[in-house]
PDB file of C-alpha atoms in Angstrom:
ATOM      1  CA  GLN Y   1       0.000   0.000   0.000  1.00 81.00           C
ATOM      2  CA  VAL Y   2       1.077   3.549  -0.725  1.00 86.00           C
ATOM      3  CA  GLN Y   3       0.202   6.241   1.766  1.00 92.00           C
ATOM      4  CA  LEU Y   4       0.377   9.984   1.287  1.00 95.00           C
ATOM      5  CA  VAL Y   5       0.084  12.044   4.446  1.00 95.00           C
ATOM      6  CA  GLU Y   6      -0.336  15.817   4.355  1.00 96.00           C
ATOM      7  CA  SER Y   7       0.506  18.175   7.178  1.00 95.00           C
ATOM      8  CA  GLY Y   8       0.836  21.892   7.756  1.00 96.00           C
ATOM      9  CA  GLY Y   9      -2.652  23.236   7.172  1.00 93.00           C
ATOM     10  CA  GLY Y  10      -4.274  25.712   9.495  1.00 97.00           C
ATOM     11  CA  LEU Y  11      -5.735  29.162   9.917  1.00 98.00           C
ATOM     12  CA  VAL Y  12      -3.899  32.238   8.673  1.00 98.00           C
ATOM     13  CA  GLN Y  13      -4.780  35.850   7.986  1.00 98.00           C
ATOM     14  CA  ALA Y  14      -4.944  37.153   4.447  1.00 98.00           C
ATOM     15  CA  GLY Y  15      -1.480  38.110   3.269  1.00 98.00           C
ATOM     16  CA  GLY Y  16       0.143  35.480   5.444  1.00 98.00           C
ATOM     17  CA  SER Y  17       2.001  32.286   4.617  1.00 98.00           C
ATOM     18  CA  LEU Y  18       1.629  28.573   5.221  1.00 98.00           C
ATOM     19  CA  SER Y  19       3.716  25.589   4.233  1.00 98.00           C
ATOM     20  CA  LEU Y  20       2.226  22.196   3.444  1.00 98.00           C
ATOM     21  CA  SER Y  21       4.107  18.906   3.432  1.00 98.00           C
ATOM     22  CA  CYS Y  22       3.246  15.529   1.962  1.00 97.00           C
ATOM     23  CA  ALA Y  23       5.162  12.424   2.953  1.00 94.00           C
ATOM     24  CA  ALA Y  24       4.924   9.209   0.954  1.00 91.00           C
ATOM     25  CA  SER Y  25       5.290   5.865   2.682  1.00 86.00           C
ATOM     26  CA  GLY Y  26       4.549   2.227   2.120  1.00 82.00           C
ATOM     27  CA  ARG Y  27       5.655   0.150  -0.815  1.00 78.00           C
ATOM     28  CA  THR Y  28       8.015   1.581  -3.388  1.00 74.00           C
ATOM     29  CA  PHE Y  29       6.156   2.913  -6.387  1.00 73.00           C
ATOM     30  CA  SER Y  30       7.116   4.547  -9.639  1.00 77.00           C
ATOM     31  CA  ARG Y  31       6.386   8.215  -9.639  1.00 83.00           C
ATOM     32  CA  TYR Y  32       6.097  10.450 -12.644  1.00 89.00           C
ATOM     33  CA  ALA Y  33       4.735  13.492 -10.858  1.00 93.00           C
ATOM     34  CA  MET Y  34       3.298  14.709  -7.602  1.00 95.00           C
ATOM     35  CA  ALA Y  35       0.799  17.470  -7.225  1.00 97.00           C
ATOM     36  CA  TRP Y  36      -1.432  19.516  -4.981  1.00 98.00           C
ATOM     37  CA  PHE Y  37      -5.128  19.906  -5.622  1.00 98.00           C
ATOM     38  CA  ARG Y  38      -7.685  21.775  -3.553  1.00 98.00           C
ATOM     39  CA  GLN Y  39     -11.400  21.740  -3.031  1.00 98.00           C
ATOM     40  CA  ALA Y  40     -13.388  24.611  -1.589  1.00 97.00           C
ATOM     41  CA  PRO Y  41     -16.899  24.107  -0.181  1.00 93.00           C
ATOM     42  CA  GLY Y  42     -19.431  23.690  -2.971  1.00 95.00           C
ATOM     43  CA  LYS Y  43     -16.771  23.665  -5.683  1.00 97.00           C
ATOM     44  CA  GLU Y  44     -15.022  21.078  -7.831  1.00 97.00           C
ATOM     45  CA  ARG Y  45     -11.568  19.914  -6.905  1.00 98.00           C
ATOM     46  CA  GLU Y  46      -9.023  21.992  -8.800  1.00 98.00           C
ATOM     47  CA  PHE Y  47      -5.377  21.760  -9.767  1.00 98.00           C
ATOM     48  CA  VAL Y  48      -2.951  23.903  -7.769  1.00 98.00           C
ATOM     49  CA  ALA Y  49       0.603  22.813  -8.631  1.00 98.00           C
ATOM     50  CA  ALA Y  50       2.607  19.809  -9.804  1.00 98.00           C
ATOM     51  CA  ILE Y  51       6.232  18.744  -9.957  1.00 96.00           C
ATOM     52  CA  LYS Y  52       7.847  16.088 -12.129  1.00 94.00           C
ATOM     53  CA  TRP Y  53       9.762  13.742  -9.889  1.00 90.00           C
ATOM     54  CA  ASN Y  54      12.750  13.085 -12.157  1.00 90.00           C
ATOM     55  CA  ASP Y  55      13.719  16.590 -13.254  1.00 90.00           C
ATOM     56  CA  GLY Y  56      11.802  18.861 -10.902  1.00 93.00           C
ATOM     57  CA  SER Y  57       9.849  20.691 -13.606  1.00 96.00           C
ATOM     58  CA  THR Y  58       7.011  22.635 -12.022  1.00 98.00           C
ATOM     59  CA  TYR Y  59       3.521  23.610 -13.128  1.00 98.00           C
ATOM     60  CA  TYR Y  60       1.087  26.039 -11.514  1.00 98.00           C
ATOM     61  CA  ALA Y  61      -2.502  27.127 -11.797  1.00 98.00           C
ATOM     62  CA  ASP Y  62      -2.740  30.743 -12.914  1.00 98.00           C
ATOM     63  CA  SER Y  63      -4.502  31.634  -9.668  1.00 98.00           C
ATOM     64  CA  VAL Y  64      -1.447  30.725  -7.557  1.00 98.00           C
ATOM     65  CA  LYS Y  65       1.428  31.513  -9.916  1.00 98.00           C
ATOM     66  CA  GLY Y  66       3.922  33.818  -8.259  1.00 98.00           C
ATOM     67  CA  ARG Y  67       2.520  33.145  -4.776  1.00 98.00           C
ATOM     68  CA  PHE Y  68       2.893  29.376  -4.318  1.00 98.00           C
ATOM     69  CA  THR Y  69       6.020  27.267  -4.751  1.00 98.00           C
ATOM     70  CA  ILE Y  70       6.063  23.492  -5.070  1.00 98.00           C
ATOM     71  CA  SER Y  71       9.197  21.527  -4.276  1.00 97.00           C
ATOM     72  CA  ARG Y  72      10.309  17.988  -3.516  1.00 94.00           C
ATOM     73  CA  ASP Y  73      12.882  16.116  -1.504  1.00 92.00           C
ATOM     74  CA  ASN Y  74      13.673  12.822  -3.207  1.00 85.00           C
ATOM     75  CA  ALA Y  75      15.653  11.496  -0.259  1.00 86.00           C
ATOM     76  CA  LYS Y  76      12.776  12.154   2.136  1.00 86.00           C
ATOM     77  CA  ASN Y  77      10.154  10.961  -0.334  1.00 88.00           C
ATOM     78  CA  ALA Y  78       8.255  14.159   0.244  1.00 93.00           C
ATOM     79  CA  GLN Y  79       6.846  17.164  -1.530  1.00 95.00           C
ATOM     80  CA  PHE Y  80       6.054  20.616  -0.206  1.00 98.00           C
ATOM     81  CA  LEU Y  81       3.888  23.608  -1.032  1.00 98.00           C
ATOM     82  CA  GLN Y  82       4.970  27.022   0.193  1.00 98.00           C
ATOM     83  CA  MET Y  83       2.016  29.383   0.065  1.00 98.00           C
ATOM     84  CA  ASN Y  84       2.629  33.118   0.360  1.00 98.00           C
ATOM     85  CA  SER Y  85       0.384  36.159   0.047  1.00 98.00           C
ATOM     86  CA  LEU Y  86      -2.604  34.007   0.882  1.00 98.00           C
ATOM     87  CA  LYS Y  87      -6.071  35.213  -0.062  1.00 98.00           C
ATOM     88  CA  SER Y  88      -9.483  34.271   1.277  1.00 97.00           C
ATOM     89  CA  GLU Y  89     -10.174  32.472  -2.003  1.00 97.00           C
ATOM     90  CA  ASP Y  90      -7.312  30.076  -1.211  1.00 98.00           C
ATOM     91  CA  THR Y  91      -9.439  28.605   1.575  1.00 98.00           C
ATOM     92  CA  ALA Y  92      -9.954  24.919   0.788  1.00 98.00           C
ATOM     93  CA  VAL Y  93      -9.001  21.398   1.679  1.00 98.00           C
ATOM     94  CA  TYR Y  94      -5.641  20.739   0.044  1.00 98.00           C
ATOM     95  CA  TYR Y  95      -4.843  17.255  -1.241  1.00 98.00           C
ATOM     96  CA  CYS Y  96      -1.522  15.680  -2.093  1.00 98.00           C
ATOM     97  CA  ALA Y  97      -1.527  13.344  -5.102  1.00 97.00           C
ATOM     98  CA  ALA Y  98       0.934  11.125  -6.948  1.00 95.00           C
ATOM     99  CA  GLN Y  99       0.887   9.959 -10.556  1.00 93.00           C
ATOM    100  CA  GLY Y 100       2.733   6.676 -10.946  1.00 88.00           C
ATOM    101  CA  ASN Y 101       3.413   6.591 -14.675  1.00 88.00           C
ATOM    102  CA  TYR Y 102       2.986   9.293 -17.252  1.00 85.00           C
ATOM    103  CA  ARG Y 103      -0.677   9.444 -18.219  1.00 87.00           C
ATOM    104  CA  GLY Y 104      -0.707  12.418 -20.537  1.00 89.00           C
ATOM    105  CA  SER Y 105      -0.951  15.414 -18.264  1.00 95.00           C
ATOM    106  CA  VAL Y 106      -0.232  16.659 -14.757  1.00 95.00           C
ATOM    107  CA  TYR Y 107      -3.280  18.934 -14.588  1.00 97.00           C
ATOM    108  CA  TYR Y 108      -6.203  16.508 -14.180  1.00 97.00           C
ATOM    109  CA  ASP Y 109      -7.073  14.811 -10.921  1.00 96.00           C
ATOM    110  CA  ASP Y 110      -8.393  11.637 -12.568  1.00 96.00           C
ATOM    111  CA  LEU Y 111      -4.862  10.906 -13.840  1.00 95.00           C
ATOM    112  CA  TYR Y 112      -3.465  10.529 -10.323  1.00 95.00           C
ATOM    113  CA  ASN Y 113      -3.221   7.105  -8.697  1.00 92.00           C
ATOM    114  CA  TYR Y 114      -2.651   7.974  -5.047  1.00 94.00           C
ATOM    115  CA  TRP Y 115      -4.189  10.559  -2.749  1.00 97.00           C
ATOM    116  CA  GLY Y 116      -3.729  11.895   0.737  1.00 97.00           C
ATOM    117  CA  GLN Y 117      -6.564  12.516   3.156  1.00 96.00           C
ATOM    118  CA  GLY Y 118      -6.418  16.291   2.781  1.00 97.00           C
ATOM    119  CA  THR Y 119      -5.525  19.167   5.084  1.00 97.00           C
ATOM    120  CA  GLN Y 120      -7.646  22.246   5.719  1.00 98.00           C
ATOM    121  CA  VAL Y 121      -6.307  25.684   4.868  1.00 98.00           C
ATOM    122  CA  THR Y 122      -8.413  28.620   6.039  1.00 98.00           C
ATOM    123  CA  VAL Y 123      -7.513  32.193   5.161  1.00 98.00           C
ATOM    124  CA  SER Y 124      -9.361  34.851   7.098  1.00 97.00           C
ATOM    125  CA  SER Y 125      -9.888  38.275   5.543  1.00 90.00           C
TER     126      SER Y 125
END
């Protein structure tokens, strides 16, 4: 079994920062990319950021570009999301996801094989 465990969510004021972590454990699995998605109340889950595991290429949703930074630590089997200049519209449950083999894109949640349980991020205005 593969487990992804997120940590680091919480409550922050608008303009503040939070850092999320996602640790992978369990059996060894091939990994093309890892990503963060989020889901706000009453909305569809949406792409936030992704990173290719082999070369570290990064991809961002337009809504977070310039404010969020995704990174990885291969040795620790972990990925991170640094969120700066947070806005109330960033409030959501944030999910860590892993795509085992290349499936055509990093942007769509149905292409990811493994998911964490989610961590709540609340930005107060």
